[in-house]
Coordinates of N, CA and C in Angstrom, one line a residue:
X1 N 24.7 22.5 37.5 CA 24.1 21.5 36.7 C 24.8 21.3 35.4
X2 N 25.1 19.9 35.2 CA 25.7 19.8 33.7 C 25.0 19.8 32.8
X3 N 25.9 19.4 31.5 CA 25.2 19.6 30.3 C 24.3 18.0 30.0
X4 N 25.4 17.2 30.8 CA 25.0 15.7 30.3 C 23.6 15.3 31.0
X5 N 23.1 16.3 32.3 CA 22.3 16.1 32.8 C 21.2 16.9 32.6
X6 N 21.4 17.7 31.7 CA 20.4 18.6 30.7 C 20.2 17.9 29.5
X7 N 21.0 17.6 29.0 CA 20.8 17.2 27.4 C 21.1 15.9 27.5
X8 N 21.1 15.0 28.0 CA 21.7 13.3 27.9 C 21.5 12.6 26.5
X9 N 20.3 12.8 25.8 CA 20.0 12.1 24.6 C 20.7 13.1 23.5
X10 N 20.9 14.1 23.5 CA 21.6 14.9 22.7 C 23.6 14.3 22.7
X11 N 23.8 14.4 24.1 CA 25.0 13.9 24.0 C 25.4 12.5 23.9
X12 N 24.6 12.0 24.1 CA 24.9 10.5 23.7 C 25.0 10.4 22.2
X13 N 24.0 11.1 21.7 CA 24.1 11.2 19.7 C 25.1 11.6 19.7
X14 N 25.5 12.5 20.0 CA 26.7 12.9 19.4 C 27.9 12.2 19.4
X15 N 27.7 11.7 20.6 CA 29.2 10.4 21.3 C 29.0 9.5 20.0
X16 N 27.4 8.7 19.9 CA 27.9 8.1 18.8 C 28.5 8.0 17.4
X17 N 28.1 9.2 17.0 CA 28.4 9.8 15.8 C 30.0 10.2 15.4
X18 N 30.7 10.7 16.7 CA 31.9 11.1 16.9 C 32.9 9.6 17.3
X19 N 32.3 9.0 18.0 CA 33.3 7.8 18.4 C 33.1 6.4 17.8
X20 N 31.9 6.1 16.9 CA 31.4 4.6 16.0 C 32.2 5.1 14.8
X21 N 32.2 3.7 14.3 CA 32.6 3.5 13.1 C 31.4 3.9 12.4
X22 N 31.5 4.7 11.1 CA 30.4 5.0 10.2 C 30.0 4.0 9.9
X23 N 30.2 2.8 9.5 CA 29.2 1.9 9.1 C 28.9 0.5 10.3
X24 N 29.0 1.0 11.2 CA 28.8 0.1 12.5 C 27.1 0.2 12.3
X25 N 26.4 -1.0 12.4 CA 25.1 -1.3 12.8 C 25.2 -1.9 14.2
X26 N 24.6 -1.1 15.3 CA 24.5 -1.6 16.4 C 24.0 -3.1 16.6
X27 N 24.2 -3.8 17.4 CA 23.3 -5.5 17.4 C 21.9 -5.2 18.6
X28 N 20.6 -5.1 17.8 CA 19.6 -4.9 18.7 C 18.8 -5.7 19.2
X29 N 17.7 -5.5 20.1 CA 16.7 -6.4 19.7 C 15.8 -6.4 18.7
X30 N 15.7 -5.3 17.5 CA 14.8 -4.7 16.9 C 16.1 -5.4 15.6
X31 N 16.5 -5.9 15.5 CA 17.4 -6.0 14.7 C 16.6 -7.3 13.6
X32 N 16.2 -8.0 14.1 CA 15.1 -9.2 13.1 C 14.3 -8.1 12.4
X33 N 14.0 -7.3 12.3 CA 12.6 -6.0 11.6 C 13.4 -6.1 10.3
X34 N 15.1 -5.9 10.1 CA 16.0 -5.6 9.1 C 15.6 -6.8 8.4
X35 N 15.3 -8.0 8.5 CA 15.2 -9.4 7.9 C 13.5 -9.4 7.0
X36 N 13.0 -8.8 7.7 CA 11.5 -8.6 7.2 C 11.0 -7.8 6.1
X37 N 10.6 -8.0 4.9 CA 10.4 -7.0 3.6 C 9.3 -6.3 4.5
X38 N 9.5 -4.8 3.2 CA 8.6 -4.2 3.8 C 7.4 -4.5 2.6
X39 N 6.1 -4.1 3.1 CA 5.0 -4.3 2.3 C 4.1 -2.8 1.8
X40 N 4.1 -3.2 0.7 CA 2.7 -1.6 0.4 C 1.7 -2.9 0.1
X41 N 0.1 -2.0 1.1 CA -1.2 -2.6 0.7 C -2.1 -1.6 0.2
X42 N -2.9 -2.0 -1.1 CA -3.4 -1.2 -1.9 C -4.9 -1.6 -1.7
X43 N -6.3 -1.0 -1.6 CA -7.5 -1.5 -1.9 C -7.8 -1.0 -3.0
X44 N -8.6 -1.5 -3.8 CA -9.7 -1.0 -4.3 C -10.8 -1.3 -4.3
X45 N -12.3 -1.5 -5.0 CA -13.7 -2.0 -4.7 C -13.6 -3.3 -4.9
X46 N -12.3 -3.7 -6.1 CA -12.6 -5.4 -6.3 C -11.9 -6.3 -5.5
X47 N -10.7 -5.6 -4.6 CA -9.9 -6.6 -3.9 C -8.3 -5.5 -3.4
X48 N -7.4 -6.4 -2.5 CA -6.7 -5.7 -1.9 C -5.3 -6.4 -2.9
X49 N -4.6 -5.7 -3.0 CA -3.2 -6.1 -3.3 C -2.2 -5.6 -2.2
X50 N -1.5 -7.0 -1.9 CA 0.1 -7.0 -1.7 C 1.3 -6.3 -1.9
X51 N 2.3 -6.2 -1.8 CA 3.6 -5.7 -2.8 C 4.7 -5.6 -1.5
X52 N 5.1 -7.2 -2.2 CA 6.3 -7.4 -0.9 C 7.7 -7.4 -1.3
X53 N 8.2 -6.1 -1.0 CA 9.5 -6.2 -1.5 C 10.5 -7.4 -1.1
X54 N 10.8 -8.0 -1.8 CA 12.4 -9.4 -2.0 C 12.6 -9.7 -3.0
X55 N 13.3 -8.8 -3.2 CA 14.9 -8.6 -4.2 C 15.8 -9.8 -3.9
X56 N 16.1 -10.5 -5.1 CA 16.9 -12.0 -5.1 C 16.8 -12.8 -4.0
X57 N 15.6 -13.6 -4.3 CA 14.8 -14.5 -4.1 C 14.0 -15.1 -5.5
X58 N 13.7 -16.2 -5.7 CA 12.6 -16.6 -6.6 C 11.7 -17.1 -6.1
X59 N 11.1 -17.3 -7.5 CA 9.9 -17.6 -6.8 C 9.2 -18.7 -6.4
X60 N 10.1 -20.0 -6.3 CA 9.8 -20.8 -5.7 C 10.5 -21.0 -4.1
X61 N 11.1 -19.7 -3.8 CA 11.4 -19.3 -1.9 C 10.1 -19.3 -1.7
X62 N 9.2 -18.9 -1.9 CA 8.3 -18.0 -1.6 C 6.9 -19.3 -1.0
X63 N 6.4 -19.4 0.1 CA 5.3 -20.3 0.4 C 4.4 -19.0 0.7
X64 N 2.8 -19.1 0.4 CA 1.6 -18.4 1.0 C 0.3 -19.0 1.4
X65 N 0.3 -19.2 2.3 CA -0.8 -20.2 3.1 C -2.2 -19.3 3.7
X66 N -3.0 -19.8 3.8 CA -4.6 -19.1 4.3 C -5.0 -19.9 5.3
X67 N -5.4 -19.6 6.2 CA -5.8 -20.5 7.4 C -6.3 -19.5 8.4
X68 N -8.0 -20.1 8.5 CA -8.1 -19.6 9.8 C -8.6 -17.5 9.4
X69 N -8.4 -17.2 7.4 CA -8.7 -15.8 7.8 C -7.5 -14.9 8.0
X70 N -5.8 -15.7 8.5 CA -4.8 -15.3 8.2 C -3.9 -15.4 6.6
X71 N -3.5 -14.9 6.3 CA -2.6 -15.1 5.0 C -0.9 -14.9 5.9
X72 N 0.1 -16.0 5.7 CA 1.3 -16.1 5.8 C 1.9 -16.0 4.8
X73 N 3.1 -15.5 5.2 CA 3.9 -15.2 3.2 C 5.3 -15.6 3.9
X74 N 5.6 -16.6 3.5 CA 7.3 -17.2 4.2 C 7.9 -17.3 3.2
X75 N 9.1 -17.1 3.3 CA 10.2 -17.4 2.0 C 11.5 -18.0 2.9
X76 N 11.7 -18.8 2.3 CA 13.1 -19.5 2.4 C 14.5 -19.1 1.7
X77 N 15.7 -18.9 2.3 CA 16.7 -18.5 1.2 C 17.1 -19.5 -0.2
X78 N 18.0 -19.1 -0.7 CA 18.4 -20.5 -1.5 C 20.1 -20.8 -0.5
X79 N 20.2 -20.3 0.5 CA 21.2 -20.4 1.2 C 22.5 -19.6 1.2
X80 N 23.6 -19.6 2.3 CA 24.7 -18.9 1.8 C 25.2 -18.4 0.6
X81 N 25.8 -17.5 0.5 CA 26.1 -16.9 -0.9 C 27.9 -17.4 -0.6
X82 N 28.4 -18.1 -1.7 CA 29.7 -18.1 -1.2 C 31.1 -17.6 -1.4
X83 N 30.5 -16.2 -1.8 CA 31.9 -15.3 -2.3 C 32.2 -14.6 -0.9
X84 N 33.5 -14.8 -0.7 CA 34.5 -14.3 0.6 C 34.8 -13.4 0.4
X85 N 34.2 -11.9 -0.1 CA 35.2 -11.1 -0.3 C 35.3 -10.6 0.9
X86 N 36.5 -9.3 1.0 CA 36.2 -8.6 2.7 C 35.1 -7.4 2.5
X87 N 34.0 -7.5 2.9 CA 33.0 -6.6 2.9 C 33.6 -5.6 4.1
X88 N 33.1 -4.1 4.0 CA 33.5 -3.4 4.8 C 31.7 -3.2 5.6
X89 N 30.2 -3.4 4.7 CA 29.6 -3.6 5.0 C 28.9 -4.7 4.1
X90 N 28.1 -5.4 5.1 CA 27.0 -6.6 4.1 C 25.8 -5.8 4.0
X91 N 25.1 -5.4 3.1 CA 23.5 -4.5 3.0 C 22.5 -6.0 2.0
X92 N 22.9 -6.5 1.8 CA 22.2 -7.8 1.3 C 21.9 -8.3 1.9
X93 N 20.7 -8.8 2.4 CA 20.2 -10.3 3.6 C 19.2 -11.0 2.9
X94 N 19.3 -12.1 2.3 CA 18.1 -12.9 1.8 C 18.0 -14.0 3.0
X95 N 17.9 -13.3 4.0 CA 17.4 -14.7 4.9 C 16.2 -14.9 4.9
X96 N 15.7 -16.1 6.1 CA 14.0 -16.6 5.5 C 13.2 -15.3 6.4
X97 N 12.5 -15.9 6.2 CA 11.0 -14.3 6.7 C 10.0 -15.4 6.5
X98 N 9.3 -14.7 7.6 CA 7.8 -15.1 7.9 C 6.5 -13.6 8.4
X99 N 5.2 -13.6 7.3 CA 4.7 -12.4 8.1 C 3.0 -12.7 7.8
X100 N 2.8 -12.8 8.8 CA 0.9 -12.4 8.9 C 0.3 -11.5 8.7
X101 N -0.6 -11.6 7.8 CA -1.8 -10.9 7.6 C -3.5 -11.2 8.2
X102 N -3.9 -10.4 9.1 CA -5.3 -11.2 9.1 C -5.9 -10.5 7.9
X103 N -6.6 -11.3 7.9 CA -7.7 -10.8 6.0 C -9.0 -10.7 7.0
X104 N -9.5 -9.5 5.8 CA -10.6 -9.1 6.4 C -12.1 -9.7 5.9
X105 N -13.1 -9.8 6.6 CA -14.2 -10.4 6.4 C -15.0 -9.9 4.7
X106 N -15.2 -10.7 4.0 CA -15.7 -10.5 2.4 C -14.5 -10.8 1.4
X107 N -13.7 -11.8 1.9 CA -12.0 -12.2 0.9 C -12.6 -13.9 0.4
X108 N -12.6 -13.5 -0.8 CA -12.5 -15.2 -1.3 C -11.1 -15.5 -1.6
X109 N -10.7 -16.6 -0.6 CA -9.6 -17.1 -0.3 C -8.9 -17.9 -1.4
X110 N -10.1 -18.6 -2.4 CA -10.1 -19.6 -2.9 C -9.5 -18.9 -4.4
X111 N -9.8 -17.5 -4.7 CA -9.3 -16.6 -5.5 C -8.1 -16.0 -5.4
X112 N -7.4 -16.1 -4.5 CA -6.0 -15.4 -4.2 C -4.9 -15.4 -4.8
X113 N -4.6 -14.3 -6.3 CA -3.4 -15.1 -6.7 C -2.3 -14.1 -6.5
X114 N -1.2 -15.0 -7.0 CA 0.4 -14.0 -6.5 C 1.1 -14.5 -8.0
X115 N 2.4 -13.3 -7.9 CA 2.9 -13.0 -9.0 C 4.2 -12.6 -8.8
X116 N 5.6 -13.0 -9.0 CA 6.5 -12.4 -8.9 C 7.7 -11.9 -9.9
X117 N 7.6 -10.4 -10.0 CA 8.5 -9.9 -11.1 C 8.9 -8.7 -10.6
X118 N 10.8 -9.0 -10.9 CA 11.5 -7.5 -10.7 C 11.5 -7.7 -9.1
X119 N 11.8 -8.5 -8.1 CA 12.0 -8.6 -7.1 C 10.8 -7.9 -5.9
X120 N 9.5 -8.1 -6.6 CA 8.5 -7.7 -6.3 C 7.2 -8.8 -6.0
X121 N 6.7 -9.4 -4.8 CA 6.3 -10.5 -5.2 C 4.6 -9.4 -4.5
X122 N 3.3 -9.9 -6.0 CA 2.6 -9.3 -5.5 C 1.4 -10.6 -5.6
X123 N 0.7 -9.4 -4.4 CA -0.6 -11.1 -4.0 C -1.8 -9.9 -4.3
X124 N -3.0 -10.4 -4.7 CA -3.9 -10.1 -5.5 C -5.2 -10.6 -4.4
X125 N -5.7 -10.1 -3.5 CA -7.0 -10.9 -2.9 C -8.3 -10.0 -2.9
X126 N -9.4 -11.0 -3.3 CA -10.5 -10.6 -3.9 C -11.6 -10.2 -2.9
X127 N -12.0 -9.3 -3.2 CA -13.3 -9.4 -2.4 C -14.4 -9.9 -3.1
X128 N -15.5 -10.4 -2.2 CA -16.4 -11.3 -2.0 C -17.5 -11.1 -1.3
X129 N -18.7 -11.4 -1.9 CA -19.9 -11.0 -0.3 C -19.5 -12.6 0.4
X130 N -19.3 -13.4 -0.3 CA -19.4 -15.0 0.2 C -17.7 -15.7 0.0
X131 N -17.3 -15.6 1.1 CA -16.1 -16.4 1.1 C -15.8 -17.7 0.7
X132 N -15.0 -18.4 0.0 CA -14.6 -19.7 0.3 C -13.5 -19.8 0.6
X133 N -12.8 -21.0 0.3 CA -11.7 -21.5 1.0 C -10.8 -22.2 0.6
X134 N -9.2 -21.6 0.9 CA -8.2 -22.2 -0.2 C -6.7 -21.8 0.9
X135 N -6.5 -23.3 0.6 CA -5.0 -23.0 2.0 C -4.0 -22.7 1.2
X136 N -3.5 -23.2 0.4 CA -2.5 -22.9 -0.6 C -2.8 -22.0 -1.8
X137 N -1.7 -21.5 -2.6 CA -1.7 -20.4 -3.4 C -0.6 -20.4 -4.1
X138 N -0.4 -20.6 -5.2 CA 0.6 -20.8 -6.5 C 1.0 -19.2 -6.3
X139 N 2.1 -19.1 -7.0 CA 2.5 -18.0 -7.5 C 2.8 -18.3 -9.1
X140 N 2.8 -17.5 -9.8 CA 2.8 -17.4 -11.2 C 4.2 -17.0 -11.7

């Protein structure tokens, strides 16, 4: 019995590690996740906060829509960047993004505000015994 048929996931790490280029990023299908900020959600008694990281972006990339009890948070680039240098890696991506939230029952919609500073864009939603209703949302 071999080793490759004992350990297959062990040897294959290793093949990669020993034969890729160090800064090779594989092309996956998990590879759109890289495009997507990550988010911290905070509660407290009076409402939930957001905190979506995107770093260079402004803040008029940024759309937040309510519909339906979802909250979407889409941002648009401002487009190519057009300095050519030779990158050995790109770690910058301001491409667009789109991500849902369902909101939970007791959110007044119509209260929802957002704020973006320091490449932090944060959304503020209120809790409510009585909901209303509000499809758009300024950011400040």
């Amino acid at each position: 019995m071999t080793t490759e048929r004992i350990f297959p996931t062990i040897n294959k790490l290793i093949d990669n590690i020993l034969n890729e280029d160090f800064f090779h990023i594989p092309s996956t299908n998990l590879q759109w996740a890289a495009t997507l900020p990550a988010v911290n959600i905070r509660e407290s008694d009076q409402a939930f906060t957001l905190e979506v990281a995107a770093p260079g972006l402004s803040k008029e990339a940024f759309d937040l829509q309510v519909e339906e009890q979802v909250l979407t948070i889409s941002a648009k680039s401002e487009g190519e960047h057009t300095n050519k240098a030779n990158y050995i890696r790109k770690g910058f991506n301001y491409q667009n993004f789109k991500r849902s939230f369902r909101l939970p029952k007791g959110i007044d919609t119509a209260a929802i505000n957002a704020k973006y500073e320091q490449g932090v864009l944060f959304i503020e939603i209120p809790k409510v015994t009585e909901a209303k209703s509000k499809t758009k949302i300024t950011i400040e």
